[in-house]
Amino acid sequence: MNTKPHIMIVDDETDRRMLTLQVLKHALDVTISSAGSVKELLYSLVQNFENGQAIDLILMDIQMPDVNGVDGCRQIKEIPICRDIPVLMLTSMANPKVLEKAFEAGATDYILKTADPIELIARVKAALKGKAERDLRVAREQELMQLTQQLMSQQDKPKTTSFRDELTGMYNRAAFDKMFKESWEKAYLEKVALGLAFVSIDYFSEYNLAKSTAAGDRLLKTFTGFLPTAHDGVFAARFQGGVFAWLTLNANQLKQLERAETVVNRVRDARIENPKSMADLYVTASVGCAILDAASNPRQEDLLTMAQNALLSAREQGYNRAVQLNSLQDDGPFVSL
């Protein structure tokens, strides 16, 4: 099986197309195909996918007869299996209006045909790296969803521990513990980071006292709608009481914090009144995030402690916020949240 990145060059000028091909083939360890028109490109894309040969990057001339590069890019992005292929536009002149249309059509970048070969190679390398990183992220998300599906299937077996929280319908603490162990082992073997976030409903006990237990139960059910799901590449569960958690395989610090802040904003924007809250007039949430490289940190308990401490820090700072810790602050035992 060929694992080299596969590039397609689309240019109606044969000499220019061959020159670009030779420059890239000399500098990079890649597979390169070429086409003289958008029609020929679309045919080649279908043939390659049918043969199990994915395309990793398309270099396409903007000025071509019949169908120009901008319209060609748009046609490519309308094909579901081709939407994630980066398209690098080749142009003789950087016309702002034309480039704007190219980016609107889904182009990733552009480069002048008169550019130095070094710049061409650098742009291609950057585009291939971005594609590879995205493919890896999607693969990790699919793995996490597969683990989730495996967990669900075990509920159909007799005498198996229930993995569902009866009130909210989410996964429960038993499911979290199992998934955490399996995700940590996978992260360790694949040398990637595992992310963990705890999110709590601020002043949840006080809300129950003020509104009733039944109202608290309704809030818990509503709250699940503010959390990320498997479609976001996470495994989410109700951890205990008014505390929920989610796991992210191959986690990214910036993206994890952004996701946590999104949850905080969603909860506050729902404007659910909490007369007993000391943080706001409405129900709010606090999130504690942590990430650890499993291969270099053999104790999975450290990740739990970091996420716990991050949540406590969010509460200490006034609630209604997300805090992320990137190093172990407290090596004490994990305690109840």
CSV table of C-alpha atoms in Angstrom, one decimal:
chain,number,residue,atom,x,y,z
A,1,MET,CA,0.0,0.0,0.0
A,2,ASN,CA,1.3,3.4,-1.0
A,3,THR,CA,1.6,5.7,2.1
A,4,LYS,CA,3.2,8.7,0.3
A,5,PRO,CA,1.2,11.9,0.1
A,6,HIS,CA,-0.6,12.1,-3.2
A,7,ILE,CA,-0.6,15.5,-5.0
A,8,MET,CA,-2.6,16.4,-8.2
A,9,ILE,CA,-1.5,19.3,-10.4
A,10,VAL,CA,-4.2,20.8,-12.6
A,11,ASP,CA,-3.0,23.2,-15.3
A,12,ASP,CA,-4.0,23.5,-19.0
A,13,GLU,CA,-0.4,24.6,-19.9
A,14,THR,CA,1.5,21.3,-20.3
A,15,ASP,CA,5.0,22.8,-20.0
A,16,ARG,CA,4.0,24.6,-16.8
A,17,ARG,CA,2.4,21.5,-15.4
A,18,MET,CA,5.4,19.4,-16.1
A,19,LEU,CA,7.7,22.0,-14.6
A,20,THR,CA,5.7,22.1,-11.3
A,21,LEU,CA,5.7,18.3,-11.3
A,22,GLN,CA,9.4,18.0,-11.7
A,23,VAL,CA,10.1,20.6,-9.0
A,24,LEU,CA,8.0,18.8,-6.4
A,25,LYS,CA,9.1,15.3,-7.4
A,26,HIS,CA,12.7,16.3,-7.0
A,27,ALA,CA,12.2,17.9,-3.6
A,28,LEU,CA,9.5,15.7,-1.9
A,29,ASP,CA,8.8,12.1,-1.4
A,30,VAL,CA,5.3,12.1,-2.9
A,31,THR,CA,3.1,10.6,-5.6
A,32,ILE,CA,2.1,13.1,-8.2
A,33,SER,CA,-0.6,13.0,-10.8
A,34,SER,CA,-1.6,15.7,-13.3
A,35,ALA,CA,-4.6,16.9,-15.2
A,36,GLY,CA,-5.1,19.4,-18.0
A,37,SER,CA,-8.6,20.5,-17.0
A,38,VAL,CA,-11.2,20.5,-14.2
A,39,LYS,CA,-13.2,17.8,-16.0
A,40,GLU,CA,-10.1,15.6,-16.2
A,41,LEU,CA,-9.4,16.3,-12.5
A,42,LEU,CA,-12.9,15.3,-11.4
A,43,TYR,CA,-12.6,12.1,-13.4
A,44,SER,CA,-9.2,11.3,-11.8
A,45,LEU,CA,-10.6,12.0,-8.3
A,46,VAL,CA,-13.4,9.5,-8.8
A,47,GLN,CA,-11.0,6.9,-10.2
A,48,ASN,CA,-8.5,7.4,-7.4
A,49,PHE,CA,-11.1,7.1,-4.6
A,50,GLU,CA,-12.6,4.0,-6.3
A,51,ASN,CA,-9.1,2.4,-6.2
A,52,GLY,CA,-8.6,3.4,-2.6
A,53,GLN,CA,-6.0,6.1,-3.4
A,54,ALA,CA,-6.9,9.2,-1.5
A,55,ILE,CA,-5.7,12.6,-2.8
A,56,ASP,CA,-3.9,14.8,-0.2
A,57,LEU,CA,-3.5,18.0,-2.1
A,58,ILE,CA,-4.6,19.7,-5.3
A,59,LEU,CA,-2.5,22.4,-7.0
A,60,MET,CA,-4.8,24.1,-9.5
A,61,ASP,CA,-4.3,26.9,-12.0
A,62,ILE,CA,-6.9,29.7,-11.7
A,63,GLN,CA,-7.0,30.7,-15.4
A,64,MET,CA,-8.1,27.7,-17.5
A,65,PRO,CA,-10.5,27.4,-20.4
A,66,ASP,CA,-14.0,25.9,-20.1
A,67,VAL,CA,-14.0,25.7,-16.3
A,68,ASN,CA,-11.6,28.0,-14.4
A,69,GLY,CA,-9.8,27.1,-11.2
A,70,VAL,CA,-12.2,29.0,-8.9
A,71,ASP,CA,-15.3,27.2,-10.2
A,72,GLY,CA,-13.3,24.0,-10.2
A,73,CYS,CA,-12.5,24.4,-6.6
A,74,ARG,CA,-16.1,25.0,-5.8
A,75,GLN,CA,-17.1,21.8,-7.7
A,76,ILE,CA,-14.5,19.8,-5.7
A,77,LYS,CA,-15.9,21.1,-2.4
A,78,GLU,CA,-19.4,20.1,-3.4
A,79,ILE,CA,-18.3,16.4,-3.5
A,80,PRO,CA,-18.5,15.0,0.1
A,81,ILE,CA,-15.5,12.7,-0.2
A,82,CYS,CA,-13.4,15.6,-1.5
A,83,ARG,CA,-14.4,18.4,0.8
A,84,ASP,CA,-11.3,18.0,3.1
A,85,ILE,CA,-8.8,18.0,0.3
A,86,PRO,CA,-6.7,21.2,0.5
A,87,VAL,CA,-6.6,23.2,-2.8
A,88,LEU,CA,-3.6,25.4,-3.5
A,89,MET,CA,-4.4,27.9,-6.3
A,90,LEU,CA,-1.7,28.7,-8.9
A,91,THR,CA,-2.0,32.1,-10.4
A,92,SER,CA,0.1,34.4,-12.7
A,93,MET,CA,-1.1,37.5,-10.9
A,94,ALA,CA,-2.4,38.0,-7.4
A,95,ASN,CA,-5.7,39.8,-8.2
A,96,PRO,CA,-7.4,40.4,-4.8
A,97,LYS,CA,-10.9,40.0,-6.1
A,98,VAL,CA,-10.1,36.7,-7.8
A,99,LEU,CA,-8.3,35.4,-4.8
A,100,GLU,CA,-11.2,36.4,-2.6
A,101,LYS,CA,-13.5,34.4,-4.8
A,102,ALA,CA,-11.1,31.5,-4.6
A,103,PHE,CA,-11.0,31.5,-0.8
A,104,GLU,CA,-14.8,31.7,-0.8
A,105,ALA,CA,-14.9,28.6,-3.0
A,106,GLY,CA,-12.8,26.7,-0.4
A,107,ALA,CA,-9.2,27.3,-1.5
A,108,THR,CA,-6.6,26.8,1.2
A,109,ASP,CA,-3.8,29.0,-0.1
A,110,TYR,CA,-2.4,30.4,-3.3
A,111,ILE,CA,1.0,30.9,-4.9
A,112,LEU,CA,2.3,32.9,-7.8
A,113,LYS,CA,3.5,30.9,-10.8
A,114,THR,CA,6.6,33.1,-10.8
A,115,ALA,CA,7.4,32.3,-7.2
A,116,ASP,CA,10.8,30.8,-6.3
A,117,PRO,CA,10.7,26.9,-6.2
A,118,ILE,CA,11.7,27.1,-2.6
A,119,GLU,CA,8.5,29.0,-1.8
A,120,LEU,CA,6.4,26.5,-3.8
A,121,ILE,CA,7.9,23.6,-1.9
A,122,ALA,CA,7.3,25.4,1.5
A,123,ARG,CA,3.7,26.1,0.7
A,124,VAL,CA,3.1,22.5,-0.4
A,125,LYS,CA,4.8,21.1,2.7
A,126,ALA,CA,2.6,23.3,4.9
A,127,ALA,CA,-0.6,22.2,3.1
A,128,LEU,CA,0.4,18.5,3.4
A,129,LYS,CA,1.2,18.9,7.0
A,130,GLY,CA,-2.2,20.5,7.7
A,131,LYS,CA,-3.9,17.7,5.9
A,132,ALA,CA,-2.0,15.0,7.8
A,133,GLU,CA,-2.8,16.6,11.1
A,134,ARG,CA,-6.5,16.9,10.2
A,135,ASP,CA,-6.6,13.3,9.1
A,136,LEU,CA,-5.0,12.2,12.4
A,137,ARG,CA,-7.4,14.2,14.4
A,138,VAL,CA,-10.4,12.7,12.5
A,139,ALA,CA,-8.9,9.2,13.0
A,140,ARG,CA,-8.6,9.8,16.8
A,141,GLU,CA,-12.2,11.0,16.9
A,142,GLN,CA,-13.4,8.0,15.1
A,143,GLU,CA,-11.4,5.7,17.5
A,144,LEU,CA,-13.1,7.4,20.4
A,145,MET,CA,-16.5,7.0,18.9
A,146,GLN,CA,-15.7,3.3,18.3
A,147,LEU,CA,-14.7,2.9,21.9
A,148,THR,CA,-18.0,4.5,22.8
A,149,GLN,CA,-20.0,2.2,20.6
A,150,GLN,CA,-18.2,-0.8,22.1
A,151,LEU,CA,-19.2,0.4,25.5
A,152,MET,CA,-22.8,0.8,24.4
A,153,SER,CA,-22.8,-2.7,23.0
A,154,GLN,CA,-21.7,-4.2,26.3
A,155,GLN,CA,-25.0,-3.1,27.9
A,156,ASP,CA,-26.9,-5.7,25.9
A,157,LYS,CA,-24.9,-8.5,27.5
A,158,PRO,CA,-26.4,-10.2,30.6
A,159,LYS,CA,-25.1,-9.4,34.0
A,160,THR,CA,-23.2,-6.3,32.7
A,161,THR,CA,-22.8,-3.2,34.8
A,162,SER,CA,-25.2,-0.5,33.6
A,163,PHE,CA,-23.3,2.3,31.8
A,164,ARG,CA,-26.3,4.7,31.5
A,165,ASP,CA,-27.3,7.4,34.0
A,166,GLU,CA,-31.1,6.8,34.5
A,167,LEU,CA,-31.9,10.5,35.0
A,168,THR,CA,-30.1,12.2,32.1
A,169,GLY,CA,-29.6,9.3,29.7
A,170,MET,CA,-25.9,10.1,29.5
A,171,TYR,CA,-23.1,7.7,30.3
A,172,ASN,CA,-22.5,7.3,34.1
A,173,ARG,CA,-19.5,7.2,36.4
A,174,ALA,CA,-19.0,3.4,35.7
A,175,ALA,CA,-18.8,4.2,32.0
A,176,PHE,CA,-16.4,7.1,32.6
A,177,ASP,CA,-14.1,4.9,34.6
A,178,LYS,CA,-14.0,2.3,32.0
A,179,MET,CA,-13.5,4.7,29.1
A,180,PHE,CA,-10.9,6.6,31.0
A,181,LYS,CA,-8.8,3.5,31.5
A,182,GLU,CA,-9.2,2.4,27.9
A,183,SER,CA,-8.5,5.9,26.5
A,184,TRP,CA,-5.4,6.2,28.7
A,185,GLU,CA,-4.0,2.9,27.5
A,186,LYS,CA,-4.6,3.9,23.9
A,187,ALA,CA,-3.0,7.3,24.4
A,188,TYR,CA,0.0,5.6,26.0
A,189,LEU,CA,0.5,3.2,23.2
A,190,GLU,CA,0.0,5.8,20.5
A,191,LYS,CA,2.1,8.4,22.3
A,192,VAL,CA,-0.6,11.1,22.2
A,193,ALA,CA,-2.1,13.4,24.9
A,194,LEU,CA,-5.3,12.7,26.7
A,195,GLY,CA,-7.5,15.6,27.7
A,196,LEU,CA,-10.0,15.6,30.6
A,197,ALA,CA,-12.5,18.3,31.6
A,198,PHE,CA,-14.8,18.4,34.6
A,199,VAL,CA,-17.8,20.8,34.4
A,200,SER,CA,-20.0,21.5,37.4
A,201,ILE,CA,-23.3,23.4,37.7
A,202,ASP,CA,-22.5,26.3,40.0
A,203,TYR,CA,-24.5,26.3,43.3
A,204,PHE,CA,-26.4,23.3,42.2
A,205,SER,CA,-27.3,22.2,45.8
A,206,GLU,CA,-28.6,25.7,46.5
A,207,TYR,CA,-30.7,25.5,43.4
A,208,ASN,CA,-32.2,22.3,44.6
A,209,LEU,CA,-33.1,23.8,47.9
A,210,ALA,CA,-34.6,26.9,46.4
A,211,LYS,CA,-36.5,25.2,43.5
A,212,SER,CA,-37.1,21.6,44.6
A,213,THR,CA,-35.4,18.3,43.7
A,214,ALA,CA,-37.7,17.9,40.7
A,215,ALA,CA,-36.5,21.2,39.3
A,216,GLY,CA,-32.9,20.1,39.9
A,217,ASP,CA,-33.6,17.0,37.9
A,218,ARG,CA,-35.0,19.0,35.1
A,219,LEU,CA,-31.9,21.3,35.2
A,220,LEU,CA,-29.6,18.3,35.0
A,221,LYS,CA,-31.5,17.0,31.9
A,222,THR,CA,-31.3,20.5,30.3
A,223,PHE,CA,-27.6,20.9,31.2
A,224,THR,CA,-26.7,17.8,29.1
A,225,GLY,CA,-27.7,19.8,26.0
A,226,PHE,CA,-24.9,22.3,26.7
A,227,LEU,CA,-22.1,19.7,26.7
A,228,PRO,CA,-19.9,18.5,23.8
A,229,THR,CA,-20.9,15.1,22.2
A,230,ALA,CA,-19.2,12.3,20.3
A,231,HIS,CA,-19.7,14.3,17.2
A,232,ASP,CA,-17.2,16.8,18.7
A,233,GLY,CA,-14.7,14.0,19.2
A,234,VAL,CA,-15.3,13.6,22.9
A,235,PHE,CA,-16.7,11.0,25.3
A,236,ALA,CA,-19.0,12.8,27.8
A,237,ALA,CA,-20.5,11.4,31.0
A,238,ARG,CA,-22.3,12.4,34.2
A,239,PHE,CA,-19.6,12.0,36.8
A,240,GLN,CA,-21.6,12.6,40.0
A,241,GLY,CA,-24.3,15.0,41.2
A,242,GLY,CA,-24.1,18.2,39.3
A,243,VAL,CA,-20.6,17.4,37.8
A,244,PHE,CA,-20.1,16.1,34.3
A,245,ALA,CA,-16.9,15.1,32.5
A,246,TRP,CA,-15.5,14.6,29.0
A,247,LEU,CA,-12.4,12.9,27.6
A,248,THR,CA,-10.6,13.9,24.4
A,249,LEU,CA,-8.0,11.6,22.7
A,250,ASN,CA,-5.1,13.4,21.1
A,251,ALA,CA,-6.1,16.6,22.9
A,252,ASN,CA,-5.0,20.1,22.0
A,253,GLN,CA,-4.6,22.6,24.8
A,254,LEU,CA,-6.1,25.6,22.9
A,255,LYS,CA,-9.0,23.7,21.4
A,256,GLN,CA,-9.9,22.1,24.8
A,257,LEU,CA,-10.0,25.5,26.5
A,258,GLU,CA,-12.1,27.0,23.7
A,259,ARG,CA,-14.5,24.1,24.0
A,260,ALA,CA,-14.7,24.6,27.7
A,261,GLU,CA,-15.4,28.3,27.3
A,262,THR,CA,-18.1,27.5,24.8
A,263,VAL,CA,-19.9,25.4,27.4
A,264,VAL,CA,-19.6,28.1,30.0
A,265,ASN,CA,-21.2,30.6,27.5
A,266,ARG,CA,-23.9,28.3,26.5
A,267,VAL,CA,-25.0,27.7,30.1
A,268,ARG,CA,-25.0,31.4,30.9
A,269,ASP,CA,-26.8,32.4,27.7
A,270,ALA,CA,-29.6,30.0,28.5
A,271,ARG,CA,-30.6,32.5,31.3
A,272,ILE,CA,-32.1,29.9,33.7
A,273,GLU,CA,-32.7,31.7,37.0
A,274,ASN,CA,-30.9,30.6,40.1
A,275,PRO,CA,-32.0,32.8,43.0
A,276,LYS,CA,-29.5,31.2,45.4
A,277,SER,CA,-26.4,31.6,43.2
A,278,MET,CA,-23.6,33.9,44.5
A,279,ALA,CA,-22.0,34.0,41.1
A,280,ASP,CA,-24.9,35.4,38.9
A,281,LEU,CA,-28.6,35.8,38.6
A,282,TYR,CA,-28.7,32.8,36.4
A,283,VAL,CA,-27.4,29.2,36.4
A,284,THR,CA,-23.7,29.2,35.5
A,285,ALA,CA,-21.0,26.5,35.0
A,286,SER,CA,-17.4,26.2,36.0
A,287,VAL,CA,-15.0,24.0,34.0
A,288,GLY,CA,-11.6,22.6,34.9
A,289,CYS,CA,-9.4,21.2,32.1
A,290,ALA,CA,-6.2,19.3,32.0
A,291,ILE,CA,-4.0,17.5,29.4
A,292,LEU,CA,-1.3,15.0,29.9
A,293,ASP,CA,1.0,13.1,27.5
A,294,ALA,CA,0.3,9.5,28.6
A,295,ALA,CA,3.6,8.2,27.4
A,296,SER,CA,5.7,10.5,29.6
A,297,ASN,CA,3.3,10.5,32.6
A,298,PRO,CA,2.5,6.9,33.6
A,299,ARG,CA,0.1,7.8,36.4
A,300,GLN,CA,-3.4,8.4,35.0
A,301,GLU,CA,-4.4,9.6,38.5
A,302,ASP,CA,-2.3,12.7,37.8
A,303,LEU,CA,-4.7,13.7,35.0
A,304,LEU,CA,-7.7,13.3,37.3
A,305,THR,CA,-6.0,15.4,40.0
A,306,MET,CA,-5.1,18.2,37.5
A,307,ALA,CA,-8.6,18.4,36.2
A,308,GLN,CA,-10.0,18.4,39.7
A,309,ASN,CA,-7.6,21.2,40.7
A,310,ALA,CA,-8.5,23.2,37.6
A,311,LEU,CA,-12.2,23.0,38.5
A,312,LEU,CA,-11.5,24.0,42.1
A,313,SER,CA,-9.5,26.9,40.8
A,314,ALA,CA,-12.4,28.0,38.5
A,315,ARG,CA,-14.6,28.0,41.6
A,316,GLU,CA,-12.1,29.9,43.7
A,317,GLN,CA,-11.8,32.6,41.0
A,318,GLY,CA,-15.5,33.3,41.1
A,319,TYR,CA,-17.3,30.5,39.2
A,320,ASN,CA,-18.8,31.0,35.7
A,321,ARG,CA,-15.4,30.4,33.9
A,322,ALA,CA,-13.1,27.8,32.5
A,323,VAL,CA,-9.6,27.1,33.9
A,324,GLN,CA,-6.9,24.9,32.4
A,325,LEU,CA,-3.9,23.4,34.1
A,326,ASN,CA,-0.9,22.2,32.0
A,327,SER,CA,1.1,20.8,34.8
A,328,LEU,CA,0.5,18.9,38.0
A,329,GLN,CA,-0.1,21.4,40.8
A,330,ASP,CA,-1.1,19.0,43.6
A,331,ASP,CA,-0.1,15.3,43.9
A,332,GLY,CA,-2.5,14.7,46.6
A,333,PRO,CA,-5.2,12.0,46.4
A,334,PHE,CA,-8.2,12.5,44.2
A,335,VAL,CA,-11.2,13.6,46.3
A,336,SER,CA,-14.9,14.0,45.8
A,337,LEU,CA,-15.9,17.1,43.8
